[in-house]
Every structure is written in structure tokens, then in C-alpha cells.
């Protein structure tokens, strides 16, 4: 729990339980106060470096002057006492004078290191808020924002948490309350002080001060409320004597004046109160933990829903882009196919015309073997024999080029059927080959050999454009994996088979890097990618999985060995009525 501002309700409940248990196994108020300080320091991240948000923790409690050690009494007598709220400039220290004593701190207190502040008698029943205000001689509204009376100190509606901001701390320092007095606000980088306080049955007040680097928001302060109550429970068994007198007769007792039996009764009553309060806190904390678990579960559900919505939105955008691209490609392919069709259809006639012209030249050469000097010079200039030999080869190359353009256009038209909403029976091999034609440039760039193990397959009822999209994603990923691994003999195997379970199997195997075992559980997650920024969206495999599993009720699985390659397998169900075609 090193980061205070990331505390959850469960963290605060756990810390409250730890604070309440600090009262066990100790024998004095000083020991339990040090245990409380250590517990808070451990859980709130107090450290010697500047990375923590809580710089120090202090525990203060009111005691009677007569109960203090002689060293502390002499230290109080030597202090210069300021004017109090009643306007008294001097204060006579008596045995029943209440004093505020620093019992423990994260900065260990050596012999004589404790700090004590004598309080005015008319501070009876005052909360540590008023103690701070009086010692600093500051107006109340500086802390509270409005006027408040002492009756709030013992009211059931009182707030057991207060926070002093940087402006208030500067005012305290300027009033002479830093250093040897109440707060050393100039130590380290303290921007705000949070106090957890309460009033004990004896009338004593306690306050635990947290020196923080930042100001806490209101909702975080609300989480601190139970901590003050848990601190009170921990120190209740060690509360002794009357410090402040109250008007209620039932609270007027002097622990020292009680007989042995009365003391036992008092201790029994206090322990009973502690046990009752402990049980109430146990029930409250258990309910808090259960509600916290439900809240965290709800947050997880909402986060999953948000992720699904984001993934669905990304998929819809991607599908719309692909649909628009399919329409565009289909239109361009149609125009290219028309133009290439004119060229391709005229090549046989051009070839025939050329053969006729060459035959005519041969006939002229036979009929007139001796040509004029000008004609002889031109024959040598154009190298007539080479033209006769090369022209048929040029036409053959043009025919091959137009045939390749025709195949690419046909593949684009097959691949671009992304806007077809209805399922239709298609040839899986045709979709694979169309995709390979489109990727031919990348395959040649990396010298990848395609090894085909095609079996006899039935035509499959599917969304052909979406299925081609899956082939494109898987083959592109395989090429990327091979390009990164750079094996000696890069190969990409495509296997198709009609299984006895009447499923069409399409397996794509590469000899690339493989998928690290630590990432194999994430590859189908939306937005997950191992590619550099700008080279991968993390949606390819996620969308492929959606298309195969949700759209076609099939399976998309993989088997990968890091350093040895990966195989992605698609299994598509085939209805019983389908008959295998001869291919």
C-alpha cells in the first residue's frame, strides 16, 4: 500500500482492522500509540526517500500535569505560555492541569524527547481542533470555514477527521507554533496535515496527525472516518483518569480514588464496551468488505462491457472500411478488366496480322532477291532477321502480361465480395488462391515458397468476403513472422482437408519466430498487438476469431512453438446434405 491516493474501500477496511488489533499484546498507552504509528507508517508508505506521500505520523493525547514525568513537568514550567482564549497571559500549572503530550512518532522519541503543551482550564471538553486553534491563536474559520462551538466535540455528529492546508500551516508557523511546540510544519515537504481524533470515556482527547505532501479530496477524507474509531478502540483499554470535567454526573469519577472492587468493575465495564464496539466494527467491516467486493465485481463487469463496446465499435468501423474498400476495388477491377479485355482479345489478331506481314516480306525477298541499295541499307538498319525472331516473343510476353492482369483482377473481384451479406456456397481453394495472388509481391520480396497440400473439399456455405478477410489476416501475419525470423528456407504451407467429422480444415503453417508462451493467451484480445506503433491495430486476429466463431460457428485455433513457427487452423462445419465436388 505504498500509494495513498490509490487506496480503495477494501484497503481502508483492512487498515482499520490492523489498527484495532494494535491494542493486543501491549501493556501501556505509550506502547499501543507507537504500534498505531508504526502501523500507519507501514500502510501509508512513510519512507526516508521523497517517493512517499505520507512524510510522518504523530500520536498526541491529553494527560494531567500531575501524571507527567518530572522531566516533562520541568519542560512545561520553562515554556513561555501565550495568552489563551480567556485572555489569561500566564498559566499556573496544577496537578489537574490538562496537557497535550506527544506519545509516539515515526521519528523515534528518545529520553526526554517527548513534547508536551499545557492547556488552559477552560478548554474542558474541547476537541483537538480547538487545541490547535488556541495554540496557534488563529480564527476558527481559517480551518472550518464557519463558526463552531465546543458542543460539537462530544456530539454524535462530529467529524473525527480534519485537514489543515498549506495556508493554515504557514499561519501556524508564523504564529510561533513550529519547532518545539505543536507542529513542525517546516520539516520535509509537508503540504497538508490530516488529523484523526476522538474523545475517550475519561474525557481525554487524542489526535493522530499525518503529514502529507498533497491535499486529500473530500471522498478520500470520508474513507478515513472509520480509522479514527479504530484507533479509539485500540487505546480504550489503556484510558485512565479524568482529564476534562463534564456536566454529566455519570462521567464524574476518579480512577485513583476507587477501591479495588470499583476499579475492577470499571475495567470490566470498559472491556465490555470495547468488546461490544469490536463486535459492531466486525459486523460493519464485514459488510463493508462484502460491498467492496460487489463494487469491484461491478467495476470489472462495467470494464468488460466497455472493452466489448470499444471492440465492437472498432469492428464496425473496420467492417465498414472493408465494405467500402470492397466496393471500390470491385469497381476498379471492373474498369481494368474491360480495358485489359480489349487488349487481350485483340492480341490474336495482332499476332495473325504480324505473321501475314512477315510472310509477305519473305515472298517479296523470294521474288526479288536483289534489292535496291536503299532497301538493303534499311534492312540492315532495322535488323530484319532479329525482328522476325523477336516479334512473336514480344506478343507472347504481352499475352502473358494481360493474362496475369486478368488473374489479379479476378482475384480482386473474388476478394472484394465484402459487401455480400448473404451466405453462399464458394470454393475455398479459389478464395485462398485469390488471396495469394494479392500477396504475391510480399511473398516474392521475402522469397517465400508456397507449399500446397490441397484435399478434395465441398463448396462451403459462408460469407465469402469475410472468409477471404480471415485468409488475408492469417497469411499476412505468417509473412511478418517469416520476415522477422529470416530462416534459410522460408516456407508457408497451406493444407486443406475434409475431416471425418464433416468439417473443412484450412491450416496455414509458417516457419517464423513463433508466438512467445507468455503472449499466447492474449493474441485474440482486441487491440493487442506485438507490432510497433503504426504497424498493427491489434484487431486482425480478434476480427478473424469473431468471423470464424460467431459468423460461421466454426473454430480458430493455433499451435505455436517459439523459434519453430506457428500453425493457425480453421474448422468450418459442413451440413450433411453437402456433396464433395471433384476438384
PDB file of C-alpha atoms in Angstrom, residues 362-372 376:
ATOM      1  CA  UNK A 362       9.527 -13.298 -97.239  1.00  0.00           C
ATOM      2  CA  UNK A 363       7.585 -13.590-100.502  1.00  0.00           C
ATOM      3  CA  UNK A 364       8.966 -10.253-101.744  1.00  0.00           C
ATOM      4  CA  UNK A 365      12.500 -11.382-100.837  1.00  0.00           C
ATOM      5  CA  UNK A 366      11.968 -14.611-102.795  1.00  0.00           C
ATOM      6  CA  UNK A 367      10.548 -12.833-105.837  1.00  0.00           C
ATOM      7  CA  UNK A 368      13.114 -10.046-105.816  1.00  0.00           C
ATOM      8  CA  UNK A 369      16.296 -11.386-104.167  1.00  0.00           C
ATOM      9  CA  UNK A 370      18.285  -8.321-105.274  1.00  0.00           C
ATOM     10  CA  UNK A 371      17.003  -5.193-103.543  1.00  0.00           C
ATOM     11  CA  UNK A 372      17.979  -1.602-104.222  1.00  0.00           C
ATOM     12  CA  UNK A 376      19.434  -3.060 -98.372  1.00  0.00           C
TER      13      UNK A 376
END
